[in-house]
Short mmCIF file of C-alpha atoms in Angstrom, two decimals:
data_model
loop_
_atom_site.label_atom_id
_atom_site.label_comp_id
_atom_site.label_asym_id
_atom_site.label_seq_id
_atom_site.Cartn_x
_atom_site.Cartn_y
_atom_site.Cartn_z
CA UNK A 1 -170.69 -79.18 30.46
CA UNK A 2 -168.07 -77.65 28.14
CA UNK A 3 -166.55 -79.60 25.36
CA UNK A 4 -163.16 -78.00 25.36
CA UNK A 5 -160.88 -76.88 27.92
CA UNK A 6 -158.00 -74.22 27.71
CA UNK A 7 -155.86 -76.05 29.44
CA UNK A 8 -153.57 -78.67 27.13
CA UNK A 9 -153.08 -82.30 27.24
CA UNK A 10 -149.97 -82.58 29.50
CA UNK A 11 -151.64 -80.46 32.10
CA UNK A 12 -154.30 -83.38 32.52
CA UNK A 13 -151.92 -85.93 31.80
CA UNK A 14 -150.00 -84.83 34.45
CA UNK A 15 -152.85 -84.13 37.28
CA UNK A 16 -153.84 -87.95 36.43
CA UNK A 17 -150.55 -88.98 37.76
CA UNK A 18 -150.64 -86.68 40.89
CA UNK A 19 -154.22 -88.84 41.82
CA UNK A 20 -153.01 -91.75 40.80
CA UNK A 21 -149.83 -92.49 42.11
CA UNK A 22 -151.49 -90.89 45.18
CA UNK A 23 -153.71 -93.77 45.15
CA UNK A 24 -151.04 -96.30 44.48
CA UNK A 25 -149.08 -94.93 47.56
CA UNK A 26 -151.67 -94.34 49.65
CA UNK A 27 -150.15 -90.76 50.66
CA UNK A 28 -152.89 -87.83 49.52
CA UNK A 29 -151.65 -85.41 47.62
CA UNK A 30 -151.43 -81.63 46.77
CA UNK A 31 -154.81 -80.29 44.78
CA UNK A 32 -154.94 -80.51 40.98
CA UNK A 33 -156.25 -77.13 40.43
CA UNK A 34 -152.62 -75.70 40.25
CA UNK A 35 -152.78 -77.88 36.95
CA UNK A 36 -156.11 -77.85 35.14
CA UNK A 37 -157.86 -74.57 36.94
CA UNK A 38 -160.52 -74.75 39.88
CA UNK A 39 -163.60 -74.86 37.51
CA UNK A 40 -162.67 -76.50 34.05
CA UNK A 41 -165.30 -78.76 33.89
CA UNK A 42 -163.59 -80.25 30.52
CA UNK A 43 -160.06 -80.74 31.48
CA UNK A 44 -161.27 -81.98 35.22
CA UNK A 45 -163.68 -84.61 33.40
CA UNK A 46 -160.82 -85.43 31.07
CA UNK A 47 -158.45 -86.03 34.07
CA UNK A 48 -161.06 -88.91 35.51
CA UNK A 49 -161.35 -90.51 32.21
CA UNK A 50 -157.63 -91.40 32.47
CA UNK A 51 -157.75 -92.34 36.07
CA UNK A 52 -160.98 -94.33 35.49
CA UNK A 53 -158.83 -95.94 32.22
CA UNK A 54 -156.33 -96.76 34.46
CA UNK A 55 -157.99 -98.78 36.75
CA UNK A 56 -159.94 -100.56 33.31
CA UNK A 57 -156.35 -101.16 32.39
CA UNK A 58 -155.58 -103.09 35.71
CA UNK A 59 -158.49 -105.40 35.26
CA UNK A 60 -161.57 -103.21 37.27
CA UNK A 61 -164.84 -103.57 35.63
CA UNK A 62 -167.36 -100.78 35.99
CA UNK A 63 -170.67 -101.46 38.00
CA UNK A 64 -172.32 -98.26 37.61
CA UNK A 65 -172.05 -94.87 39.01
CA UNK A 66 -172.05 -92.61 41.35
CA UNK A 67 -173.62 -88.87 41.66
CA UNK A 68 -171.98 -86.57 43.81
CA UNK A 69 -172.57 -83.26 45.81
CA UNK A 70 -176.36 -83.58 45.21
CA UNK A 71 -177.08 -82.27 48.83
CA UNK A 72 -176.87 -78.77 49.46
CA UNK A 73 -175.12 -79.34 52.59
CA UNK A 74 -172.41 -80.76 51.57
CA UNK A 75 -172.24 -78.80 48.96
CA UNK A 76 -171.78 -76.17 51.72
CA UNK A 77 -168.80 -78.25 53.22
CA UNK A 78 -166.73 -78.10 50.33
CA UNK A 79 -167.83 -74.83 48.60
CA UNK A 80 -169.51 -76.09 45.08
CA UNK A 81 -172.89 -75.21 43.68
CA UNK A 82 -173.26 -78.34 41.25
CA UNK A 83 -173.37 -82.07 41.54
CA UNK A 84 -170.90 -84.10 39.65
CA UNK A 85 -170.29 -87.97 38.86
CA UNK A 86 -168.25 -90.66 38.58
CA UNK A 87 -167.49 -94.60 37.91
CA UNK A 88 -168.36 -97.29 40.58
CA UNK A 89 -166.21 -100.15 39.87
CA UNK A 90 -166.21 -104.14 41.37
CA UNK A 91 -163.96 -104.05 43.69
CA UNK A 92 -165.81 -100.90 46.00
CA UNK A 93 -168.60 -103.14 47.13
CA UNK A 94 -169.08 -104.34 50.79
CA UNK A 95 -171.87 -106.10 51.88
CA UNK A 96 -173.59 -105.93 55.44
CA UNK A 97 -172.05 -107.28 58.08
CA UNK A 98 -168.37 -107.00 56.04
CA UNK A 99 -165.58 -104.97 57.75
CA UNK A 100 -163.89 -102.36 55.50
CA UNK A 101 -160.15 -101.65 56.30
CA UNK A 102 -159.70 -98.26 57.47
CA UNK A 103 -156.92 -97.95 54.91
CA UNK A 104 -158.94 -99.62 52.47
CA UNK A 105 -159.97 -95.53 51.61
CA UNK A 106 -157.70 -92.89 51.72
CA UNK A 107 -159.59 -89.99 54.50
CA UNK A 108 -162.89 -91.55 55.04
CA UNK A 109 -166.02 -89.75 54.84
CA UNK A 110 -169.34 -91.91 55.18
CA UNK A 111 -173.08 -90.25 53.71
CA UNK A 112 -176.31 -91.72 53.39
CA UNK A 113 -178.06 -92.49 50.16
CA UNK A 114 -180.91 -94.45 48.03
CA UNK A 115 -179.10 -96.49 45.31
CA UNK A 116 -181.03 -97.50 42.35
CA UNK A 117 -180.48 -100.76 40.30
CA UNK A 118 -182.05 -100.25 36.47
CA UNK A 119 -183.48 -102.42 34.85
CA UNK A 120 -183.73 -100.85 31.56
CA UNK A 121 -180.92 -99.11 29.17
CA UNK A 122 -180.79 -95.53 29.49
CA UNK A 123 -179.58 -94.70 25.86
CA UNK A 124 -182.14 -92.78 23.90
CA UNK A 125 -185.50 -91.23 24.30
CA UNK A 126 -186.35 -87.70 26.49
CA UNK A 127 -184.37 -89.32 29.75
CA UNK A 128 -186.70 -86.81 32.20
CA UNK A 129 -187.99 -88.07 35.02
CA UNK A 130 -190.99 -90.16 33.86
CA UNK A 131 -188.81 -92.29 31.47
CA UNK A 132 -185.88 -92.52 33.89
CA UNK A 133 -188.41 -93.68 36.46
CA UNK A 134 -189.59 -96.53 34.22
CA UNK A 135 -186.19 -97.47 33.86
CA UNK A 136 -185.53 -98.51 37.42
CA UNK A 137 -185.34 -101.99 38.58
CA UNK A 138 -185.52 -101.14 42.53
CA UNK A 139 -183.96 -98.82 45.12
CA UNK A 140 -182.09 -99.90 48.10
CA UNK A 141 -180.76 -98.19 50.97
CA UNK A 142 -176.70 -97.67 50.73
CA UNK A 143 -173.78 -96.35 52.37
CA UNK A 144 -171.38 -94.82 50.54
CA UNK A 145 -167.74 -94.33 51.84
CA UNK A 146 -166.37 -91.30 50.10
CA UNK A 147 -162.33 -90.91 49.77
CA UNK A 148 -160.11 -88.22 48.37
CA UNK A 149 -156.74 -88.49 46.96
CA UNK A 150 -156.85 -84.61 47.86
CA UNK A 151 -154.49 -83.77 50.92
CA UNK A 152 -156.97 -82.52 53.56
CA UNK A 153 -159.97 -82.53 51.32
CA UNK A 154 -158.59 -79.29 50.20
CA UNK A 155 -160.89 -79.64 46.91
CA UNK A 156 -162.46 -77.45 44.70
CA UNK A 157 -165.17 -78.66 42.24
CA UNK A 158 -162.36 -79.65 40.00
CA UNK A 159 -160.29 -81.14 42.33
CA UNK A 160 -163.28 -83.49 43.25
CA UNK A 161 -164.27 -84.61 39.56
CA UNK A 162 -161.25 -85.52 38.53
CA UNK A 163 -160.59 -87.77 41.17
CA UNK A 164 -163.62 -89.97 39.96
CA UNK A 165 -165.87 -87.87 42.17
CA UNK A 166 -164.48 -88.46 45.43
CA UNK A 167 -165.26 -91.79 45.01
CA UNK A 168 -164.30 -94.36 47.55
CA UNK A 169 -166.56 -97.42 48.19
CA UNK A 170 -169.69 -98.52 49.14
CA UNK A 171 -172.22 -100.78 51.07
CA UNK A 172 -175.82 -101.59 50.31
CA UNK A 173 -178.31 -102.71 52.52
CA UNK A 174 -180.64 -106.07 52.07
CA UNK A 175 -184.21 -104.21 51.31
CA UNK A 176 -185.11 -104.00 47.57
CA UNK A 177 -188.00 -101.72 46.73
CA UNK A 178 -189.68 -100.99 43.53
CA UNK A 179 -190.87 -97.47 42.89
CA UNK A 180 -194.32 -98.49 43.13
CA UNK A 181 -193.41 -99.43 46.47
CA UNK A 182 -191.13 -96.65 47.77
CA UNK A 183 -191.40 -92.53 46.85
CA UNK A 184 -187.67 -91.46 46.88
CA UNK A 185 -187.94 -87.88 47.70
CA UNK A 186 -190.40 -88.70 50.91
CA UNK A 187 -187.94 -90.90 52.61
CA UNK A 188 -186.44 -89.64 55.77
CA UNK A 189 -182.44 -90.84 57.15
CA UNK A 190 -180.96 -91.13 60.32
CA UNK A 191 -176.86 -92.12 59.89
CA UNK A 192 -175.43 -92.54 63.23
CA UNK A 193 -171.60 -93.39 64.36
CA UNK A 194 -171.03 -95.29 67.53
CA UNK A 195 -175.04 -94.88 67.95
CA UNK A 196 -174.77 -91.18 68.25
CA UNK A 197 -176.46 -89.36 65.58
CA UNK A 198 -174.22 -87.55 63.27
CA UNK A 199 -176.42 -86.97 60.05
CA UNK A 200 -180.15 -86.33 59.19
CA UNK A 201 -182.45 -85.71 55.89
CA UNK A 202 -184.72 -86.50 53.57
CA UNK A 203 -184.82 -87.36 49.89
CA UNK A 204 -185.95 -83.78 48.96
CA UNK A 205 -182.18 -83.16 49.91
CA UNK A 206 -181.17 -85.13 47.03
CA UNK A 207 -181.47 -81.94 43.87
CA UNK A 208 -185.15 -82.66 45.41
CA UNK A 209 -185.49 -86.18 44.18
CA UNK A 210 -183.00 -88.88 43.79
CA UNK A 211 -184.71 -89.81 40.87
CA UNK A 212 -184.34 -86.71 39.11
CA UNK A 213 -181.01 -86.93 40.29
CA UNK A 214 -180.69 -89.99 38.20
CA UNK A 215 -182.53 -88.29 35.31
CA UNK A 216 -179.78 -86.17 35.31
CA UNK A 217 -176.56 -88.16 35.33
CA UNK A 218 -178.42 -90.13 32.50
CA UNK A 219 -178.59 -87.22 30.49
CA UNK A 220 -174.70 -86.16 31.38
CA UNK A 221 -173.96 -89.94 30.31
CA UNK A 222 -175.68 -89.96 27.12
CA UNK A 223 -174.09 -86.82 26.38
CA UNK A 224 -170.57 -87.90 26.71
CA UNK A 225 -171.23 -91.24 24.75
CA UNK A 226 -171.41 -93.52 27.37
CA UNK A 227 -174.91 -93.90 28.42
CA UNK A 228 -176.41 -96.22 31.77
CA UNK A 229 -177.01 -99.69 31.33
CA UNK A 230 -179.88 -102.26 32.66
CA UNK A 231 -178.32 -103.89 35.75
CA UNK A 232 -175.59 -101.18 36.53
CA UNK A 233 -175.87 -99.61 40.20
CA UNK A 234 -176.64 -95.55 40.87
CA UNK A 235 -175.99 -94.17 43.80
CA UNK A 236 -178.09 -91.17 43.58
CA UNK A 237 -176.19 -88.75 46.06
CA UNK A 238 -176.22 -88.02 50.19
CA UNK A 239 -179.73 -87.46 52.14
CA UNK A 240 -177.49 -85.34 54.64
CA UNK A 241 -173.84 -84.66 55.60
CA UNK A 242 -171.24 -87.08 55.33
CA UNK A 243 -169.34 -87.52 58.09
CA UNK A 244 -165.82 -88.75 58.81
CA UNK A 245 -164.80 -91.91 60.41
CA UNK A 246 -161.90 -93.26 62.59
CA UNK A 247 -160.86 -97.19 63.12
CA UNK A 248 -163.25 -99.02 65.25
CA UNK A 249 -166.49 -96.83 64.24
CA UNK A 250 -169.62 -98.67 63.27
CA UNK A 251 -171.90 -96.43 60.88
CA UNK A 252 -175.60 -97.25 60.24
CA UNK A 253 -178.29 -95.21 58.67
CA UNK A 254 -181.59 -95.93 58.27
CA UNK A 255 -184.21 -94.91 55.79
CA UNK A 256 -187.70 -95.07 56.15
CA UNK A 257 -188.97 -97.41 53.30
CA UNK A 258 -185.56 -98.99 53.03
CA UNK A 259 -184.83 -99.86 56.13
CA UNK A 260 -180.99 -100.20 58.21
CA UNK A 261 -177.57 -100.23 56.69
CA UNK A 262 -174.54 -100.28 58.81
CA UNK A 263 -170.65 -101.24 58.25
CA UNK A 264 -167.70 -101.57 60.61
CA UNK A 265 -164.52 -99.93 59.78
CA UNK A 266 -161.49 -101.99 61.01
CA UNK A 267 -157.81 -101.64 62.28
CA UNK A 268 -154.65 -101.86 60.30
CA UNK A 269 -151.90 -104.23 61.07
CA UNK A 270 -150.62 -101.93 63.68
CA UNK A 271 -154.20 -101.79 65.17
CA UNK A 272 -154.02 -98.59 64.26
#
C-alpha cells in the first residue's frame, strides 16, 4: 500500500462527504473515483479514515474488522484483483433469530464467511500465519450483509475502500470453535435464500485460507499504526458469491464445522 497519493486533501475531503451524507440520506450516490482516481490506494484509504472518524465522532465504537474481496469470485463481480478492509463497528451486529430492516443497509448484498474472535494482540512479532494462528480465540460461522453507498454498485477498487469496504452489517452464528477444533480452509458453505441455493464454496476460496487472510489484514493494520486487538471480531472474507436480497428473504448458510446461520430481512413502514 502506497503512503502518498497525488491527489490533494480536498479531493478526499470532499469524496468523504459524497459517502457520507449518502449514508445520512439513505439515497446512494455517484462513484468517488471522479474525485480520488479508480486505484489510489492512499487517497481511497484516506477517504475511509474520515468516514470511519465520523461515525467515532457520533459515538460508534469499533469491534473489529472486516476483510473484503478475498474470494476470487467476487472479485470477478466487481472487477478487482486485491482484497481490501475495513472497520466493524457496535451497532452492525445482529444476532440469530433478529430481523434486520431492509433499509437498515443501503443495496443489500449477503456472503458467507468464518469470523474469528482473537484472543491475543496482534501488535508485534512476524504476524505470518503460525503466529496469527496462535492468536485466535475461536472461529464462528457469520453472515455478513454487505452495503454500498455507491449508486448501483458501480465501484471500482477505490470506490469500495473508501466506503469502509462495502461494509454493511453482520450476523454470527451460535457455534464457537477453536482452531484445534476446526481447519478453516477445509470447510465447505452452502448460503441459500428462500431455501434455494444461491451460493457455494469452501475456505480455500478465502486468498486460500481465512487465516492467512487474517495474517494479512494484521500485517496491513500494523502497518498503518493501528494494529488488532485480543477480543476484537474478523470477518475473514466470503466462501462464495454474495448475493442480493429483497424484503421478506430469509438467508442461511451453513458451514461444515460451524454449523447454520440464517437472518430475516424485514419490511419498511410501507411494507415495502
Amino acid at each position: 500500500m502506497t503512503s502518498t497519493s497525488p491527489h490533494g486533501e480536498d479531493a478526499v475531503r470532499a469524496a468523504a462527504e459524497r459517502l457520507l451524507a449518502a449514508a445520512e440520506t439513505g439515497r446512494p450516490c455517484a462513484p468517488v473515483r471522479d474525485l480520488i482516481g479508480p486505484d489510489d490506494l492512499a487517497a481511497a484509504y484516506a477517504v475511509q479514515r474520515r468516514v470511519v472518524d465520523d461515525r467515532l465522532a457520533r459515538g460508534a465504537r469499533v469491534v473489529g474488522r472486516k476483510i473484503g474481496l478475498t474470494s476470487a469470485a467476487v472479485q470477478r463481480q466487481l472487477g478487482v484483483d486485491q482484497p481490501d478492509f475495513g472497520v466493524l463497528f457496535d451497532d452492525m451486529g445482529y444476532a440469530v433469530g433478529d430481523v434486520v430492516p431492509y433499509r437498515a443497509v443501503l443495496q443489500p448484498r449477503v456472503e458467507a464467511e468464518i469470523a474469528f474472535v482473537l484472543g491475543a494482540d496482534l501488535a508485534d512479532g512476524p504476524l505470518d500465519r503460525a503466529h496469527v494462528h496462535d492468536a485466535i480465540d475461536h472461529a464462528v460461522a457469520a453472515l455478513e450483509i454487505c452495503g454500498s453507498r455507491v449508486a448501483d454498485w458501480d465501484i471500482r477498487f477505490a470506490d469500495t475502500v473508501a466506503d469502509n469496504a462495502s461494509s454493511g452489517a453482520y450476523v454470527l452464528g451460535t457455534v464457537r470453535k477453536s482452531l484445534g477444533e476446526l481447519v478453516p480452509r477445509e470447510v465447505a458453505m452452502t448460503m441459500t435464500i428462500g431455501g434455494d441455493v444461491v451460493s457455494t464454496g469452501t475456505g480455500t476460496a478465502c486468498l486460500g485460507d481465512p487465516v492467512e487472510a487474517v495474517a494479512w489484514l494484521a500485517r496491513q493494520a500494523r502497518d498503518l499504526g493501528d494494529p488488532l486487538r485480543a477480543g476484537q471480531l474478523v470477518l475473514s472474507g466470503a466462501l462464495g458469491p454474495m448475493r442480493p436480497v429483497v424484503p421478506g428473504d430469509t438467508v442461511r448458510a451453513d458451514i461444515t464445522g460451524l454449523g447454520t446461520v440464517a437472518i430475516d430481512f424485514g419490511f419498511d413502514e410501507e411494507g415495502s
